[in-house]
Structure formats: C-alpha cells, structure tokens
Tab-separated table of C-alpha atoms and ligand atoms in Angstrom:
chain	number	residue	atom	x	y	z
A	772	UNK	CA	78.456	105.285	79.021
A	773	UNK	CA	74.946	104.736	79.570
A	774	UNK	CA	73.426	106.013	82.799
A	775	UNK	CA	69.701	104.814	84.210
A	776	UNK	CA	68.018	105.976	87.253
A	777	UNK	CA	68.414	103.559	90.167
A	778	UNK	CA	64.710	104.028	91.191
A	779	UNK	CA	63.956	102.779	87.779
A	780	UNK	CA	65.467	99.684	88.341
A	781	UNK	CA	65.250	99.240	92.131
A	782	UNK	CA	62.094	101.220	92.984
A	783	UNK	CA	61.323	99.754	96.466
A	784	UNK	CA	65.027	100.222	97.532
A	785	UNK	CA	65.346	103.556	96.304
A	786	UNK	CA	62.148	104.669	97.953
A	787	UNK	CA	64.090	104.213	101.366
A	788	UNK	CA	67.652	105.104	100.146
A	789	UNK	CA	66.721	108.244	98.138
A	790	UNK	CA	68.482	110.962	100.167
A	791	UNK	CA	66.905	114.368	100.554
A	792	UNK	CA	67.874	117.341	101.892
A	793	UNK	CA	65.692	120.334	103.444
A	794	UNK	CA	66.813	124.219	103.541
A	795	UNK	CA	64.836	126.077	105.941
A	796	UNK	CA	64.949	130.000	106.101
A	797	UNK	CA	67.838	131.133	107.729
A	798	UNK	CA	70.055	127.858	106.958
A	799	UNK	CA	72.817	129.687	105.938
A	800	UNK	CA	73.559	128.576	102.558
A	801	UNK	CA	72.108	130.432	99.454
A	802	UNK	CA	69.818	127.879	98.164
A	803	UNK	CA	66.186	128.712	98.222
A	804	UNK	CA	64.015	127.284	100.743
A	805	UNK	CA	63.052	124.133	100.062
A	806	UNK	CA	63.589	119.852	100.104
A	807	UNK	CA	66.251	118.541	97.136
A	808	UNK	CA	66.287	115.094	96.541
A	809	UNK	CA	69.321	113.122	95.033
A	810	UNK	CA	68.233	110.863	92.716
A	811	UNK	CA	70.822	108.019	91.457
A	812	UNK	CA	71.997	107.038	88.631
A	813	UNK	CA	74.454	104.268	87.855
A	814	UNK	CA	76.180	102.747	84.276
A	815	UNK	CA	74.745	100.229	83.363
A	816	UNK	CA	76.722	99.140	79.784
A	817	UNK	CA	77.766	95.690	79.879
A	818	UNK	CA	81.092	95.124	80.279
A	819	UNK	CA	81.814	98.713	82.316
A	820	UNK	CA	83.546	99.236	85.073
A	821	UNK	CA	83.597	102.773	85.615
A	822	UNK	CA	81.694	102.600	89.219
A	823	UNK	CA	80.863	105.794	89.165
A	824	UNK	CA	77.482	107.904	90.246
A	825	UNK	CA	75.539	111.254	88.593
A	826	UNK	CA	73.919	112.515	91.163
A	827	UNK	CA	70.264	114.636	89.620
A	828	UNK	CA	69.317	116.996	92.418
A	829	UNK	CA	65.846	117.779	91.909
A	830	UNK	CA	63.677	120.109	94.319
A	831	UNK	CA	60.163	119.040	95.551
A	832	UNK	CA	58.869	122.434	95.184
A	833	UNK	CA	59.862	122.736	91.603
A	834	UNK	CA	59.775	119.341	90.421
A	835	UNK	CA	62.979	120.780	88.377
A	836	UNK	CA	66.558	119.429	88.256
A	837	UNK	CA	68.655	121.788	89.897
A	838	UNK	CA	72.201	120.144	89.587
A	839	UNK	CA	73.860	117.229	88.562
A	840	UNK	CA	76.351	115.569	90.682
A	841	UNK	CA	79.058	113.015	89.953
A	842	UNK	CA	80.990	111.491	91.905
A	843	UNK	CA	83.364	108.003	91.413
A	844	UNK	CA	84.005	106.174	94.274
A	845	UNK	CA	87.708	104.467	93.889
A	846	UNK	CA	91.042	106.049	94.043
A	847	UNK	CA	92.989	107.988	91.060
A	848	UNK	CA	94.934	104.881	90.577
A	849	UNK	CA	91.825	103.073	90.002
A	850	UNK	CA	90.601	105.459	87.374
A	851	UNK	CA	94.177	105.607	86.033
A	852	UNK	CA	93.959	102.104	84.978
A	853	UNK	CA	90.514	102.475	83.774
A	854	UNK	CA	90.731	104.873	81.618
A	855	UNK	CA	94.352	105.434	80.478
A	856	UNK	CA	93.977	108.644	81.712
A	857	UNK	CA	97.077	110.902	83.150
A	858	UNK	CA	96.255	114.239	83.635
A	859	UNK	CA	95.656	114.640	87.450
A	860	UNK	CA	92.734	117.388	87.212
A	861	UNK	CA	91.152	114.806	84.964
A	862	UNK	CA	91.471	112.132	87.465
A	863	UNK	CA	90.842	114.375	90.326
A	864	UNK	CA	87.290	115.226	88.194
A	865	UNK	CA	86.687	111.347	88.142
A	866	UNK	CA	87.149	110.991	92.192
A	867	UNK	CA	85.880	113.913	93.718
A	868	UNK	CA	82.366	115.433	93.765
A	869	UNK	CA	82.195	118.010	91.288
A	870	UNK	CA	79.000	119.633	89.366
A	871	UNK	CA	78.584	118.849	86.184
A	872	UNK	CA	76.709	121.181	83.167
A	873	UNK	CA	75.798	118.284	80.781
A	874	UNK	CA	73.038	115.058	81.321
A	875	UNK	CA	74.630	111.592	80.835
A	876	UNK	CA	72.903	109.909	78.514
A	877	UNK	CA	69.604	108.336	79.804
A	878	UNK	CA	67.369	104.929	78.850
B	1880	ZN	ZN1	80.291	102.628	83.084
C-alpha cells in the first residue's frame, strides 16, 4: 500500500485544509508548547480501496515528525470485506484512530 502526501498532489487545497493544532503553556495536556500540523496522506495504488488516512504530525518548532496517525474511515464490516480480515482488534485498528510506530511507505 503506497501512501503519498496529499499536499504533494493537491498543494493549493492542502494549504487551506492542512489542520494544525497549537498547545499553549498551561493547556493541560503534556505535549510541549508548540503548533503540530497534520499532514495527509492517502493510498494511492491503483486498484485500492482501502480509504484509509496516516496522519504525520509534525511540529513547527521542530520541523520533526512527532506521531503518525491512522485512521480508516468506514465501518468494521467494510474493512471485513476488504481485507478478509476477522479478528476484531484488527478491525477495530483499521477504524479507529490509533498511533502507529512504523512510516507507510512513501513516493
Ligand atoms: Zn490502499
């Protein structure tokens, strides 16, 4: 499953649809002060249908990925039928947001 950055491909659309978010002192989470940007990044094999997202959180300060994200957007069933898959902590990893420790592949 290739993944590319959506900027890459749409660069005046992601420059208004790139979310980011800013932790002041005092925000009450333990993240360090600072703005993290979520930068997308879609499949884009031919013939996939995985519609799913990563997520790269990078910080402004830094200019360092922090996290990665993924996330798929369909139900269980969905992902069920995509992928053959049964084990319901597998498809709950496909549907919910959940950090992951390893890059998709990038072009
Ligand atoms: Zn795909």
């Amino acid at each position: 499953m290739p993944f590319t950055f959506f900027h890459g491909e749409f660069p005046e659309i992601a420059a208004c649809e790139t979310r980011t978010i800013s932790f002041a002192a005092k925000s009450g989470f333990n993240l360090p002060v600072g703005d993290y940007s979520f930068l997308e990044m879609f499949c884009d094999e031919v013939n996939c249908d995985c519609r799913r997202v990563f997520f790269r959180v990078v910080s402004a300060s830094r200019m360092k990925c922090e996290a990665i994200v993924s996330w798929g957007w369909e139900s269980r069933a969905f992902y069920r039928k995509w992928s053959g898959q049964k084990d319901f902590k597998i498809l709950d990893s496909l549907t919910a947001p959940s950090l992951k420790w390893t890059m998709p592949k990038e072009f």
